[in-house]
Coordinates of C-alpha atoms and ligand atoms in Angstrom, one line a residue:
M98 CA -6.7 -46.5 5.1
K99 CA -5.7 -48.6 2.0
L100 CA -3.8 -46.6 -0.6
L101 CA -2.5 -47.3 -4.1
S102 CA 0.2 -44.9 -5.0
I103 CA 1.9 -43.7 -8.2
E104 CA 5.3 -42.0 -8.7
T105 CA 6.5 -40.8 -12.1
S106 CA 8.1 -37.5 -11.4
C107 CA 11.5 -38.3 -12.9
D108 CA 13.1 -41.6 -14.1
E109 CA 11.5 -44.1 -11.7
T110 CA 8.1 -45.7 -12.4
S111 CA 6.8 -46.9 -9.1
F112 CA 3.6 -48.2 -7.5
A113 CA 2.9 -49.2 -3.9
L114 CA -0.1 -50.6 -2.0
I115 CA -0.3 -50.0 1.7
D116 CA -2.7 -50.3 4.6
I117 CA -2.0 -47.6 7.2
D118 CA -3.5 -46.2 10.4
G119 CA -2.1 -43.8 13.0
S120 CA 0.3 -46.3 14.5
S121 CA 1.3 -49.0 12.0
V122 CA 1.6 -49.7 8.3
T123 CA 1.6 -52.8 6.2
I124 CA 3.4 -52.7 2.8
H125 CA 1.4 -55.1 0.6
A126 CA 3.3 -54.3 -2.5
H127 CA 6.1 -51.9 -3.7
E128 CA 7.4 -52.0 -7.3
I129 CA 10.1 -49.6 -8.6
L130 CA 11.3 -49.7 -12.2
S131 CA 14.4 -47.5 -12.7
Q132 CA 15.2 -46.1 -16.2
I133 CA 18.7 -45.3 -15.2
D134 CA 20.2 -47.7 -17.8
I135 CA 18.3 -46.0 -20.5
H136 CA 19.3 -42.4 -19.5
R137 CA 22.9 -43.2 -18.7
E138 CA 24.0 -42.7 -22.3
Y139 CA 22.6 -39.2 -22.3
G140 CA 24.4 -38.4 -19.0
G141 CA 21.2 -37.4 -17.4
V142 CA 17.4 -37.8 -17.6
F143 CA 15.9 -37.2 -21.1
P144 CA 12.3 -36.1 -20.4
S145 CA 10.5 -37.3 -23.6
L146 CA 12.2 -40.7 -23.3
A147 CA 11.3 -40.9 -19.6
K148 CA 7.6 -40.1 -20.4
R149 CA 7.5 -42.8 -23.1
E150 CA 9.0 -45.4 -20.7
H151 CA 6.6 -44.5 -17.9
A152 CA 3.7 -45.0 -20.3
Q153 CA 5.0 -48.3 -21.5
N154 CA 5.9 -49.7 -18.1
A155 CA 2.9 -48.5 -16.1
V156 CA 0.4 -51.3 -16.8
P157 CA 2.8 -54.3 -16.4
L158 CA 4.0 -52.7 -13.1
I159 CA 0.4 -52.0 -11.7
K160 CA -0.4 -55.6 -12.6
K161 CA 2.6 -56.8 -10.6
T162 CA 1.6 -54.6 -7.7
L163 CA -1.9 -55.8 -7.6
E164 CA -0.9 -59.5 -7.9
K165 CA 0.7 -59.2 -4.5
T166 CA -2.5 -58.1 -2.8
A167 CA -5.9 -59.6 -2.1
L168 CA -8.3 -58.4 -4.8
G169 CA -12.0 -58.6 -4.9
T170 CA -13.6 -61.3 -7.0
S171 CA -15.8 -59.5 -9.4
V172 CA -14.4 -57.6 -12.3
P173 CA -16.2 -54.2 -12.3
D174 CA -18.2 -53.3 -15.4
I175 CA -16.6 -50.2 -16.9
S176 CA -19.2 -48.2 -18.8
Q177 CA -18.6 -46.9 -22.3
T178 CA -18.6 -43.4 -20.9
V179 CA -15.8 -44.2 -18.5
Q180 CA -13.9 -46.0 -21.2
N181 CA -14.2 -43.0 -23.4
Q182 CA -13.1 -40.8 -20.5
I183 CA -10.0 -43.0 -20.0
T184 CA -9.2 -43.0 -23.7
E185 CA -9.3 -39.2 -23.7
L186 CA -7.3 -38.8 -20.5
L187 CA -4.5 -41.0 -21.8
A188 CA -4.6 -39.8 -25.5
R189 CA -1.1 -38.4 -25.3
E190 CA 0.5 -41.4 -23.6
T191 CA 1.2 -43.7 -26.4
G192 CA -0.3 -47.1 -26.0
L193 CA -1.3 -46.6 -22.4
A194 CA -5.1 -46.3 -22.8
E195 CA -5.4 -49.5 -24.8
A196 CA -3.1 -51.4 -22.3
L197 CA -5.0 -50.0 -19.3
L198 CA -8.5 -50.7 -20.6
A199 CA -7.5 -54.3 -21.5
F200 CA -6.1 -54.7 -18.0
L201 CA -9.1 -53.2 -16.3
S202 CA -11.5 -55.4 -18.3
K203 CA -10.0 -58.6 -16.6
T204 CA -8.9 -57.3 -13.2
P205 CA -11.1 -57.2 -10.1
K206 CA -11.2 -53.9 -8.3
P207 CA -8.6 -53.8 -5.5
N208 CA -9.8 -53.0 -2.0
I209 CA -8.5 -49.4 -1.8
D210 CA -9.8 -46.2 -0.3
A211 CA -7.9 -43.8 -2.6
V212 CA -5.1 -43.4 -5.1
A213 CA -2.2 -41.1 -4.2
V214 CA -0.2 -39.6 -7.0
T215 CA 2.8 -37.3 -7.2
H216 CA 1.8 -34.1 -9.0
G217 CA 5.0 -32.0 -8.5
P218 CA 7.8 -31.0 -8.3
G219 CA 9.4 -32.9 -11.1
L220 CA 9.4 -33.2 -14.9
E221 CA 5.9 -32.1 -16.0
P222 CA 5.7 -34.5 -19.0
T223 CA 6.4 -37.4 -16.8
L224 CA 4.2 -36.2 -13.9
W225 CA 1.3 -36.1 -16.3
V226 CA 1.6 -39.8 -17.0
G227 CA 1.1 -40.6 -13.4
I228 CA -1.7 -38.0 -12.9
N229 CA -3.7 -39.1 -15.9
L230 CA -3.3 -42.7 -14.8
A231 CA -4.6 -41.8 -11.3
K232 CA -7.6 -40.0 -12.8
S233 CA -8.3 -43.1 -15.0
L234 CA -8.1 -45.5 -12.1
S235 CA -10.3 -43.2 -10.1
A236 CA -12.9 -43.2 -12.9
A237 CA -12.8 -46.9 -13.3
W238 CA -12.9 -47.9 -9.7
Q239 CA -14.8 -44.9 -8.3
V240 CA -12.2 -44.0 -5.7
P241 CA -10.8 -40.5 -4.8
V242 CA -7.3 -39.2 -5.6
I243 CA -4.9 -37.6 -3.2
P244 CA -2.4 -35.3 -5.0
V245 CA 1.0 -35.5 -3.3
N246 CA 4.0 -33.2 -3.2
H247 CA 7.1 -35.3 -4.1
M248 CA 9.3 -33.6 -1.5
E249 CA 6.6 -34.3 1.2
G250 CA 7.0 -37.8 -0.1
H251 CA 10.8 -37.8 0.6
I252 CA 10.1 -36.5 4.2
S253 CA 7.4 -39.2 4.7
S254 CA 9.9 -42.0 3.7
L255 CA 11.2 -41.5 7.3
L256 CA 8.1 -43.1 8.7
I257 CA 9.3 -46.5 7.5
E258 CA 12.1 -48.4 9.2
D259 CA 11.9 -51.7 7.3
P260 CA 10.8 -51.2 3.7
A261 CA 11.3 -54.9 3.0
S262 CA 8.8 -56.2 5.6
A263 CA 5.5 -57.4 4.4
T264 CA 3.9 -57.6 7.9
A265 CA 2.5 -54.7 10.0
Q266 CA 5.2 -52.4 11.4
P267 CA 5.0 -49.5 13.7
L268 CA 5.4 -46.0 12.2
R269 CA 8.7 -44.3 13.2
K270 CA 8.0 -41.8 16.0
I271 CA 9.2 -38.4 14.8
E272 CA 9.7 -35.6 17.4
F273 CA 8.5 -32.2 16.3
P274 CA 9.5 -29.5 15.6
A275 CA 11.8 -31.3 13.1
L276 CA 14.3 -30.1 10.7
A277 CA 14.5 -31.9 7.3
L278 CA 17.6 -31.9 5.1
L279 CA 16.3 -32.9 1.7
V280 CA 19.1 -33.7 -0.7
S281 CA 18.3 -35.1 -4.2
G282 CA 19.2 -34.6 -7.8
G283 CA 16.8 -31.6 -8.1
H284 CA 16.6 -30.2 -4.6
T285 CA 18.7 -29.2 -1.6
E286 CA 16.5 -27.8 1.1
L287 CA 16.4 -27.3 4.8
V288 CA 12.8 -27.5 5.9
F289 CA 11.6 -26.5 9.3
I290 CA 8.6 -28.7 10.2
K291 CA 6.4 -27.6 13.0
A292 CA 4.0 -30.5 12.5
W293 CA 3.0 -32.6 9.5
G294 CA 1.8 -30.3 6.8
D295 CA 3.4 -27.2 8.3
Y296 CA 6.6 -26.7 6.3
S297 CA 8.9 -23.6 6.0
I298 CA 11.9 -23.7 3.7
I299 CA 14.6 -22.0 5.7
G300 CA 17.5 -22.7 3.4
Q301 CA 18.1 -24.0 -0.1
T302 CA 20.7 -24.1 -2.9
V303 CA 21.1 -20.9 -4.9
D304 CA 22.4 -22.9 -7.9
D305 CA 23.0 -26.7 -8.3
A306 CA 21.4 -29.3 -6.0
A307 CA 23.8 -31.5 -4.1
G308 CA 23.0 -34.6 -6.2
E309 CA 23.4 -32.5 -9.3
A310 CA 26.8 -31.5 -8.2
F311 CA 27.8 -35.1 -7.6
D312 CA 26.5 -35.9 -11.1
K313 CA 28.4 -33.0 -12.7
V314 CA 31.7 -33.7 -10.9
A315 CA 31.4 -37.3 -11.8
R316 CA 31.1 -36.3 -15.5
L317 CA 34.3 -34.2 -15.2
L318 CA 36.0 -37.2 -13.8
G319 CA 34.8 -39.4 -16.7
L320 CA 32.4 -41.4 -14.4
P321 CA 29.0 -42.7 -15.4
Y322 CA 25.6 -41.2 -14.5
P323 CA 24.3 -41.1 -11.7
G324 CA 27.5 -39.8 -10.3
G325 CA 26.8 -40.0 -6.5
P326 CA 27.4 -43.7 -6.0
E327 CA 30.5 -43.6 -8.3
I328 CA 32.1 -40.7 -6.5
S329 CA 31.3 -42.3 -3.2
K330 CA 33.0 -45.5 -4.2
L331 CA 36.2 -43.7 -5.2
A332 CA 36.2 -41.5 -2.1
T333 CA 35.9 -44.5 0.2
Q334 CA 38.8 -46.1 -1.6
A335 CA 40.9 -42.9 -1.1
R336 CA 40.1 -42.9 2.6
E337 CA 41.1 -46.5 2.9
D338 CA 44.4 -45.9 1.1
D339 CA 44.9 -42.5 2.6
T340 CA 45.1 -40.9 -0.8
A341 CA 44.9 -37.1 -0.7
S342 CA 43.4 -34.8 -3.3
P343 CA 45.9 -33.1 -5.7
F344 CA 44.0 -29.8 -4.8
A345 CA 41.8 -28.4 -2.1
L346 CA 38.2 -27.4 -2.7
P347 CA 36.2 -24.5 -1.2
R348 CA 33.3 -24.9 1.3
P349 CA 31.1 -22.2 -0.2
M350 CA 28.6 -20.0 1.7
L351 CA 29.7 -21.2 5.1
N352 CA 29.9 -17.5 6.1
S353 CA 27.0 -16.3 4.1
G354 CA 25.0 -15.5 7.2
D355 CA 22.0 -17.4 5.9
L356 CA 21.1 -21.1 5.6
N357 CA 21.5 -21.3 1.8
F358 CA 23.9 -23.6 -0.1
S359 CA 25.9 -23.2 -3.3
F360 CA 27.5 -26.1 -5.1
S361 CA 28.4 -24.8 -8.5
G362 CA 31.6 -23.1 -7.2
I363 CA 32.9 -26.4 -6.0
K364 CA 32.2 -28.0 -9.4
T365 CA 34.0 -25.1 -11.1
A366 CA 37.0 -25.5 -8.8
V367 CA 37.1 -29.2 -9.7
R368 CA 37.1 -28.3 -13.4
N369 CA 39.9 -25.8 -13.0
G370 CA 41.9 -28.1 -10.8
I371 CA 41.6 -30.9 -13.4
E372 CA 42.7 -28.6 -16.2
N373 CA 45.7 -27.4 -14.2
I374 CA 46.8 -31.0 -13.6
K375 CA 46.4 -31.8 -17.3
I376 CA 48.5 -28.8 -18.3
A377 CA 51.2 -29.3 -15.6
E378 CA 51.6 -33.0 -16.4
S379 CA 51.0 -32.7 -20.2
T380 CA 48.4 -35.5 -20.0
A381 CA 44.9 -35.9 -21.3
E382 CA 43.8 -38.4 -18.5
L383 CA 43.8 -38.3 -14.7
T384 CA 45.3 -41.3 -12.9
D385 CA 43.0 -43.5 -10.9
K386 CA 44.6 -42.2 -7.7
Q387 CA 44.0 -38.6 -8.7
K388 CA 40.3 -39.4 -9.4
Q389 CA 40.0 -41.0 -6.0
G390 CA 41.7 -38.1 -4.2
I391 CA 39.5 -35.6 -5.9
S392 CA 36.3 -37.6 -5.2
R393 CA 37.3 -37.7 -1.5
E394 CA 37.9 -34.0 -1.3
F395 CA 34.6 -33.2 -3.2
E396 CA 32.6 -35.5 -1.0
D397 CA 34.1 -34.0 2.1
A398 CA 33.4 -30.5 0.9
V399 CA 29.7 -31.3 0.2
V400 CA 29.2 -33.2 3.4
E401 CA 30.9 -30.6 5.6
T402 CA 28.7 -27.9 4.0
L403 CA 25.5 -29.8 4.6
L404 CA 26.4 -30.7 8.1
T405 CA 27.5 -27.1 9.1
K406 CA 24.4 -25.5 7.7
T407 CA 22.1 -28.1 9.3
E408 CA 23.8 -27.5 12.6
R409 CA 23.3 -23.7 12.3
A410 CA 19.6 -24.3 11.3
C411 CA 19.1 -26.4 14.5
D412 CA 20.7 -23.6 16.6
A413 CA 18.5 -21.0 15.0
Y414 CA 15.2 -22.9 15.0
G415 CA 15.5 -25.4 17.9
A416 CA 14.6 -28.7 16.3
S417 CA 14.0 -31.8 18.3
S418 CA 15.0 -34.2 15.5
I419 CA 16.7 -34.1 12.1
L420 CA 15.3 -36.0 9.1
I421 CA 17.5 -36.7 6.1
A422 CA 16.0 -37.9 2.9
G423 CA 16.5 -37.9 -0.9
G424 CA 18.9 -39.6 -3.2
V425 CA 22.0 -38.2 -1.6
A426 CA 20.9 -39.5 1.8
A427 CA 22.3 -42.8 0.5
N428 CA 25.8 -41.3 0.9
T429 CA 27.7 -43.3 3.5
R430 CA 30.0 -40.3 4.3
L431 CA 27.0 -38.1 4.9
I432 CA 25.3 -40.7 7.1
S433 CA 28.5 -41.4 9.2
S434 CA 29.2 -37.7 9.6
F435 CA 25.7 -36.9 10.9
K436 CA 25.7 -39.9 13.2
A437 CA 29.1 -39.0 14.6
H438 CA 28.5 -35.3 15.1
S439 CA 27.8 -34.5 18.7
G440 CA 25.5 -31.7 19.8
L441 CA 22.8 -32.3 17.1
P442 CA 19.3 -33.7 17.9
E443 CA 18.8 -37.3 16.8
A444 CA 19.2 -37.7 13.0
H445 CA 16.8 -40.0 11.3
I446 CA 18.1 -41.0 7.9
A447 CA 15.8 -42.6 5.3
S448 CA 16.2 -46.3 4.7
R449 CA 18.6 -46.8 1.9
A450 CA 15.9 -48.5 -0.3
L451 CA 13.8 -45.4 0.1
T452 CA 16.4 -42.7 -0.6
G453 CA 15.7 -42.7 -4.3
D454 CA 12.4 -42.0 -5.8
N455 CA 9.7 -44.5 -4.9
A456 CA 5.9 -44.8 -4.6
L457 CA 6.0 -46.1 -1.0
M458 CA 6.9 -42.6 0.2
I459 CA 4.1 -41.2 -1.9
A460 CA 1.6 -43.5 -0.3
L461 CA 2.8 -42.5 3.1
A462 CA 2.6 -38.8 2.2
G463 CA -0.9 -39.4 0.8
W464 CA -2.0 -40.8 4.1
I465 CA -0.4 -37.9 6.0
R466 CA -2.2 -35.4 3.8
S467 CA -5.5 -37.2 4.3
Q468 CA -5.0 -36.7 8.1
Y469 CA -4.0 -33.0 8.2
D470 CA -6.3 -31.9 5.4
P471 CA -9.1 -34.3 4.4
S472 CA -10.1 -31.8 1.7
L473 CA -7.1 -33.1 -0.3
I474 CA -9.0 -36.4 -0.8
L475 CA -10.5 -35.4 -4.1
Q476 CA -13.7 -37.3 -5.1
D477 CA -13.4 -35.3 -8.4
P478 CA -9.7 -35.3 -9.3
S479 CA -10.2 -33.5 -12.6
Q480 CA -8.5 -30.3 -11.2
I481 CA -5.2 -31.9 -10.5
Q482 CA -2.4 -30.6 -12.7
A483 CA 1.4 -31.3 -12.9
I484 CA 3.3 -28.5 -11.3
G485 CA 7.0 -28.8 -12.1
N486 CA 8.2 -26.3 -9.6
L487 CA 5.7 -27.0 -6.8
S488 CA 7.1 -25.9 -3.4
L489 CA 6.6 -27.7 -0.1
E490 CA 5.1 -24.4 1.3
E491 CA 2.1 -24.4 -1.0
K492 CA -0.9 -26.7 -1.2
R493 CA -2.2 -25.7 -4.7
I494 CA -3.2 -28.6 -7.0
K495 CA -3.5 -26.5 -10.2
K496 CA -0.8 -24.4 -11.9
D497 CA -2.6 -21.2 -11.1
Ligands
LIG135 O1 16.0 -38.4 -5.0 P1 16.6 -38.9 -6.2 O2 16.6 -40.4 -6.5 O3 16.0 -38.2 -7.5 C1 15.6 -36.9 -7.5 O4 14.4 -36.6 -7.1 O5 16.4 -36.1 -7.8 O6 18.1 -38.4 -6.2 C2 19.1 -38.7 -7.2 C3 20.4 -38.1 -6.9 C4 21.4 -38.2 -8.0 O7 21.9 -36.9 -8.3 C5 22.5 -39.1 -7.5 O8 23.8 -38.9 -8.0 C6 22.4 -38.9 -6.0 O9 21.0 -38.7 -5.8 N1 22.9 -40.0 -5.2 C7 24.0 -39.9 -4.4 C8 24.2 -41.2 -3.9 N2 23.3 -42.1 -4.4 C9 22.5 -41.3 -5.2 N3 24.8 -38.9 -4.1 C10 25.8 -39.1 -3.3 N4 26.1 -40.3 -2.8 C11 25.3 -41.4 -3.1 N5 25.6 -42.6 -2.5
LIG136 ZN1 13.1 -37.3 -5.5

C-alpha cells in the first residue's frame, strides 16, 4: 500500500510517503519542519501561530515530499467544482487554498492508495489544517483518507529501525501482548496492547505529562524550551563530574497502588528547593553546578518513576515486549535505565529521529489501521473532525 501522510497536531509540519506491505516498508520521502525556534520565545507552543505556520509551510513541504518520489506524467484536470470545494475547505487557512490549487495545477498525481492524517489528540486549530489538507488532496486526486490517532502513530514508530534508509527494510517484529510507555509533551500513558488496534490505557499521569515536567523544570532553571534536551545535557554533565543535587526530590505515586503517574509534585519541590537556596545564599541566580545537580536529581526522579511503574505494569499484565515512544523517549538516561534493568521483557525504543512528532509514524499507523479495520479507509472523508482529546481506546472520527 502506498501512503502519503500528514502530521500537524502540534508544532511540527510533516509529510511522508511510504510503500508498505505486511513484511517490509520503503520510505520514499519524509519531511519534518519544526517550529520550535518560533515558539521558543513564548516558552511553549502558541496555537494560533502554529496554525499559521502549518498553513504557510504545507505546500512547499508537500512539494519537497513529492519531488523525492516517482510521479505519474499527466497532470490531473481538477474540475471547477473540486476547485471550489478546496477553496471552501481551506477558507480559514490563510493563503493555503491559493497555494495548493496553484501547486495541483502543475503537479502530476502521485501514485498513492490513500492519504493518512492525524485527527487527534493535539491542538484542534492545527489538526484542522492537516485534516482540511487531506480532504482537499482526496478531492483532487480521488483517493481515500485514513484518519489516524497521533498516539497510535507514536506506537507505530517502533516498526521502523532505520528511518534514514531509502531502500526496503523489514518491519520490526513486535511480540504481543505488548506494553507501551508513551511519554511526550502532552501525554504519559501506559498502554496494554493485546494486538494492533486493541489498546487499554492502564496508567496515565494525573497532572503534568513527563515532557511537560521537563519543560516546566527547565523554565525554573532558566533553560530554553523545549526543556528535555537541555536538562538532559546538564544532568549528563553532573554525572560525569559527580555533582550532587543541593536537595532531594520525591518519587511521587510509587505507592499509590495503581499504575498512574504524577509529576507536578516534583516540579513544585524543585521550585521550593530553588527558592530556599536563593534565600539561604542571598542570591538571585543559581550556580551552573547547582543547575546541573538539580537536573540530575530531577531526571533520576522522573526516570525511576517511569521505570518502576512500567515494571509493575508488566508484572500485573504479563507483557512480552515493552515499546517506548514519544518525545521523552529520546532521553538517554531513560534509554540506558530500561536497557540495563533486568527482569523486564525486551524494551524496544523508538529511533531517535522518530521520537518527536513526525509523519512517518502517521503513515505507519495509517497502514496498521487499514489492516485491522478497513472501514477506516474513508472514500468520503467529509466526516473526519479534529478531536483534541481523542483517546487511544476510541475509534470515533467525529467529536460526537
Ligand atoms: O512527542 P513530542 O515531540 O511532542 C508531543 O506530542 O508532545 O514530545 C515533546 C516533549 C517535550 O516536552 C520535550 O521537552 C521532551 O519531549 N523531550 C525530552 C527530550 N527530548 C524531547 N525530554 C527528556 N529528554 C529528552 N532528551
Ligand atoms: Zn507527539
